[in-house]
C-alpha positions as a Markdown table, in Angstrom:
| # | Residue | x | y | z |
|---|---|---|---|---|
| 1 | Unk | -21.4 | 2.6 | 18.2 |
| 2 | Unk | -18.9 | 1.0 | 16.0 |
| 3 | Unk | -19.2 | -2.6 | 14.8 |
| 4 | Unk | -16.3 | -3.7 | 16.9 |
| 5 | Unk | -18.3 | -3.2 | 20.1 |
| 6 | Unk | -21.3 | -5.1 | 18.6 |
| 7 | Unk | -19.0 | -8.0 | 17.6 |
| 8 | Unk | -17.3 | -8.2 | 21.0 |
| 9 | Unk | -20.6 | -8.3 | 22.8 |
| 10 | Unk | -21.9 | -11.0 | 20.5 |
| 11 | Unk | -18.7 | -13.0 | 20.9 |
| 12 | Unk | -19.1 | -12.8 | 24.7 |
| 13 | Unk | -22.7 | -14.0 | 24.7 |
| 14 | Unk | -21.8 | -16.9 | 22.4 |
| 15 | Unk | -18.9 | -17.8 | 24.7 |
| 16 | Unk | -21.2 | -17.9 | 27.7 |
| 17 | Unk | -23.7 | -20.0 | 25.8 |
| 18 | Unk | -21.0 | -22.6 | 25.1 |
| 19 | Unk | -19.9 | -22.5 | 28.7 |
| 20 | Unk | -23.4 | -23.1 | 30.0 |
| 21 | Unk | -23.8 | -26.0 | 27.7 |
| 22 | Unk | -20.7 | -27.8 | 28.9 |
| 23 | Unk | -21.6 | -27.2 | 32.5 |
| 24 | Unk | -24.7 | -29.3 | 31.9 |
| 25 | Unk | -22.5 | -32.3 | 31.6 |
| 26 | Unk | -21.7 | -33.4 | 35.1 |
| 27 | Unk | -18.8 | -35.6 | 36.0 |
| 28 | Unk | -20.0 | -39.2 | 36.6 |
| 29 | Unk | -19.9 | -40.5 | 40.2 |
| 30 | Unk | -18.2 | -43.8 | 39.4 |
| 31 | Unk | -14.6 | -44.4 | 38.4 |
| 32 | Unk | -15.1 | -47.0 | 35.6 |
| 33 | Unk | -15.4 | -46.3 | 31.9 |
| 34 | Unk | -18.9 | -47.9 | 32.0 |
| 35 | Unk | -20.0 | -44.9 | 34.2 |
| 36 | Unk | -19.5 | -42.7 | 31.2 |
| 37 | Unk | -22.2 | -44.5 | 29.2 |
| 38 | Unk | -25.1 | -42.5 | 30.7 |
| 39 | Unk | -23.4 | -39.3 | 29.5 |
| 40 | Unk | -23.5 | -40.3 | 25.8 |
| 41 | Unk | -26.8 | -38.6 | 25.0 |
| 42 | Unk | -25.7 | -35.5 | 26.8 |
| 43 | Unk | -22.4 | -35.5 | 25.0 |
| 44 | Unk | -24.0 | -36.1 | 21.6 |
| 45 | Unk | -26.5 | -33.2 | 22.1 |
| 46 | Unk | -23.6 | -31.0 | 23.3 |
| 47 | Unk | -21.5 | -31.8 | 20.2 |
| 48 | Unk | -24.4 | -30.9 | 17.9 |
| 49 | Unk | -25.2 | -27.7 | 19.7 |
| 50 | Unk | -21.5 | -26.7 | 19.9 |
| 51 | Unk | -21.4 | -27.1 | 16.1 |
| 52 | Unk | -24.5 | -24.9 | 15.8 |
| 53 | Unk | -23.2 | -22.2 | 18.0 |
| 54 | Unk | -19.9 | -22.3 | 16.1 |
| 55 | Unk | -21.7 | -22.0 | 12.8 |
| 56 | Unk | -23.5 | -19.0 | 14.0 |
| 57 | Unk | -20.4 | -17.4 | 15.5 |
| 58 | Unk | -18.5 | -18.0 | 12.2 |
| 59 | Unk | -21.3 | -16.6 | 10.0 |
| 60 | Unk | -22.0 | -13.7 | 12.3 |
| 61 | Unk | -18.4 | -12.7 | 12.0 |
| 62 | Unk | -18.8 | -12.4 | 8.2 |
| 63 | Unk | -22.1 | -10.5 | 8.6 |
| 64 | Unk | -20.4 | -7.9 | 10.8 |
| 65 | Unk | -17.2 | -7.8 | 8.7 |
| 66 | Unk | -19.3 | -6.8 | 5.7 |
| 67 | Unk | -20.9 | -3.8 | 7.5 |
| 68 | Unk | -19.7 | -0.3 | 7.0 |
| 69 | Unk | -22.3 | 1.4 | 9.3 |
| 70 | Unk | -24.5 | 0.4 | 12.2 |
| 71 | Unk | -27.9 | 1.6 | 13.5 |
| 72 | Unk | -30.5 | 0.8 | 16.2 |
| 73 | Unk | -32.3 | -1.7 | 14.0 |
| 74 | Unk | -29.1 | -3.7 | 13.6 |
| 75 | Unk | -28.5 | -3.6 | 17.4 |
| 76 | Unk | -32.0 | -4.9 | 18.1 |
| 77 | Unk | -31.9 | -7.5 | 15.4 |
| 78 | Unk | -28.6 | -8.7 | 16.8 |
| 79 | Unk | -30.1 | -8.9 | 20.3 |
| 80 | Unk | -33.0 | -10.8 | 18.9 |
| 81 | Unk | -30.6 | -13.4 | 17.4 |
| 82 | Unk | -28.7 | -13.7 | 20.6 |
| 83 | Unk | -31.9 | -14.2 | 22.5 |
| 84 | Unk | -32.9 | -17.3 | 20.5 |
| 85 | Unk | -29.3 | -18.6 | 20.5 |
| 86 | Unk | -29.2 | -18.2 | 24.3 |
| 87 | Unk | -32.1 | -20.8 | 24.5 |
| 88 | Unk | -29.9 | -23.5 | 22.9 |
| 89 | Unk | -28.4 | -24.6 | 26.2 |
| 90 | Unk | -31.9 | -25.2 | 27.7 |
| 91 | Unk | -33.0 | -27.3 | 24.6 |
| 92 | Unk | -29.7 | -29.1 | 24.5 |
| 93 | Unk | -29.8 | -30.0 | 28.2 |
| 94 | Unk | -33.4 | -31.2 | 28.0 |
| 95 | Unk | -32.7 | -33.3 | 24.9 |
| 96 | Unk | -29.6 | -34.9 | 26.4 |
| 97 | Unk | -31.2 | -35.5 | 29.8 |
| 98 | Unk | -34.1 | -37.3 | 28.3 |
| 99 | Unk | -32.3 | -39.3 | 25.6 |
| 100 | Unk | -33.7 | -37.3 | 22.6 |
| 101 | Unk | -37.3 | -37.7 | 23.6 |
| 102 | Unk | -39.9 | -36.4 | 21.1 |
| 103 | Unk | -40.9 | -33.3 | 23.1 |
| 104 | Unk | -37.2 | -32.3 | 23.6 |
| 105 | Unk | -36.5 | -32.8 | 19.9 |
| 106 | Unk | -39.5 | -30.6 | 19.1 |
| 107 | Unk | -38.2 | -27.8 | 21.4 |
| 108 | Unk | -34.7 | -28.1 | 20.0 |
| 109 | Unk | -36.0 | -27.8 | 16.5 |
| 110 | Unk | -38.2 | -24.8 | 17.4 |
| 111 | Unk | -35.2 | -23.0 | 19.0 |
| 112 | Unk | -33.0 | -23.7 | 16.0 |
| 113 | Unk | -35.7 | -22.6 | 13.5 |
| 114 | Unk | -36.4 | -19.3 | 15.4 |
| 115 | Unk | -32.6 | -18.7 | 15.6 |
| 116 | Unk | -32.4 | -19.1 | 11.9 |
| 117 | Unk | -35.3 | -16.7 | 11.4 |
| 118 | Unk | -33.6 | -14.2 | 13.7 |
| 119 | Unk | -30.4 | -14.6 | 11.7 |
| 120 | Unk | -32.3 | -14.0 | 8.4 |
| 121 | Unk | -33.9 | -10.9 | 9.9 |
| 122 | Unk | -30.5 | -9.5 | 11.0 |
| 123 | Unk | -29.0 | -10.3 | 7.6 |
| 124 | Unk | -31.9 | -8.5 | 5.8 |
| 125 | Unk | -31.6 | -5.5 | 8.0 |
| 126 | Unk | -27.9 | -5.2 | 7.4 |
| 127 | Unk | -28.5 | -5.5 | 3.6 |
| 128 | Unk | -31.2 | -2.8 | 3.7 |
| 129 | Unk | -28.8 | -0.6 | 5.7 |
| 130 | Unk | -25.8 | -1.3 | 3.4 |
| 131 | Unk | -27.8 | -1.3 | 0.2 |
| 132 | Unk | -28.8 | -3.9 | -2.4 |
| 133 | Unk | -25.4 | -3.5 | -4.1 |
| 134 | Unk | -23.4 | -4.1 | -0.9 |
| 135 | Unk | -20.8 | -6.8 | -0.5 |
| 136 | Unk | -23.2 | -8.8 | 1.8 |
| 137 | Unk | -26.1 | -8.6 | -0.6 |
| 138 | Unk | -23.9 | -9.8 | -3.5 |
| 139 | Unk | -22.5 | -12.6 | -1.3 |
| 140 | Unk | -25.8 | -13.9 | -0.1 |
| 141 | Unk | -27.5 | -13.9 | -3.5 |
| 142 | Unk | -30.6 | -16.0 | -3.5 |
| 143 | Unk | -29.6 | -17.7 | -0.2 |
| 144 | Unk | -30.6 | -21.3 | -1.2 |
| 145 | Unk | -28.7 | -22.6 | 1.7 |
| 146 | Unk | -30.7 | -20.5 | 4.1 |
| 147 | Unk | -34.1 | -21.6 | 2.6 |
| 148 | Unk | -33.0 | -25.3 | 2.5 |
| 149 | Unk | -32.1 | -25.0 | 6.2 |
| 150 | Unk | -35.5 | -23.6 | 7.1 |
| 151 | Unk | -37.3 | -26.4 | 5.2 |
| 152 | Unk | -35.2 | -29.0 | 7.0 |
| 153 | Unk | -36.0 | -27.4 | 10.4 |
| 154 | Unk | -39.7 | -27.6 | 9.6 |
| 155 | Unk | -39.3 | -31.2 | 8.5 |
| 156 | Unk | -37.4 | -32.0 | 11.8 |
| 157 | Unk | -40.0 | -30.3 | 13.9 |
| 158 | Unk | -42.9 | -32.1 | 12.2 |
| 159 | Unk | -41.2 | -35.5 | 12.4 |
| 160 | Unk | -40.3 | -34.9 | 16.1 |
| 161 | Unk | -43.9 | -35.8 | 16.9 |
| 162 | Unk | -43.6 | -39.2 | 15.1 |
| 163 | Unk | -39.9 | -40.2 | 15.0 |
| 164 | Unk | -37.2 | -38.4 | 16.9 |
| 165 | Unk | -34.5 | -40.1 | 14.9 |
| 166 | Unk | -35.7 | -38.6 | 11.6 |
| 167 | Unk | -36.0 | -35.3 | 13.4 |
| 168 | Unk | -32.5 | -35.6 | 14.6 |
| 169 | Unk | -31.3 | -36.5 | 11.1 |
| 170 | Unk | -32.9 | -33.3 | 9.8 |
| 171 | Unk | -31.1 | -31.1 | 12.4 |
| 172 | Unk | -27.9 | -33.0 | 11.8 |
| 173 | Unk | -28.2 | -32.4 | 8.0 |
| 174 | Unk | -28.6 | -28.6 | 8.5 |
| 175 | Unk | -25.5 | -28.6 | 10.7 |
| 176 | Unk | -23.5 | -30.5 | 8.0 |
| 177 | Unk | -24.8 | -28.1 | 5.4 |
| 178 | Unk | -23.3 | -25.2 | 7.3 |
| 179 | Unk | -20.3 | -26.8 | 8.9 |
| 180 | Unk | -18.0 | -25.6 | 6.2 |
| 181 | Unk | -17.9 | -21.8 | 6.4 |
| 182 | Unk | -20.0 | -20.1 | 3.8 |
| 183 | Unk | -17.6 | -19.3 | 1.0 |
| 184 | Unk | -19.9 | -16.9 | -0.8 |
| 185 | Unk | -19.0 | -14.0 | 1.5 |
| 186 | Unk | -15.2 | -14.9 | 1.5 |
| 187 | Unk | -15.2 | -14.9 | -2.3 |
| 188 | Unk | -16.9 | -11.5 | -2.6 |
| 189 | Unk | -14.6 | -10.0 | 0.0 |
| 190 | Unk | -11.5 | -11.4 | -1.8 |
| 191 | Unk | -12.6 | -10.0 | -5.1 |
| 192 | Unk | -13.2 | -6.6 | -3.5 |
| 193 | Unk | -9.7 | -6.4 | -2.1 |
């Protein structure tokens, strides 16, 4: 299998995830702007999750772009990542439906944390497959951004039991940390060409 097929499959799954998330937001029954007010929590949770899926899509592109060969471990690690990402619509829907209730914030954080772990696993398997001197290995370096994200997810999960707003702030902080595409990989690719 070439990496184009892997990337196309992953892109399709991510597109479906976004489609499922937007379908959770139902058209209000009323015809006044005030009728939109009850959709605010759903819309806010959708925005945050859309950003997260976009971040994964963008960074996944760079992971795949840096690969020269593919194997079964990479395929399974990629499916593992897609599995956790496919749970984002469930967590998003629950969170938006129940106005960011503590339990929903916990589930959301757990799904985000496990997605990050799955991404890290895929990244490590690709680096092992490509070699420690590969473009990806050089670009990732010590991965302080990745470790910082994991710590913030854990903070968000722990605080979700006490204060859902602190929890939400931690998840938002991770999204903002990654919102701008990771330039490390772009720089390494640019210097290679």
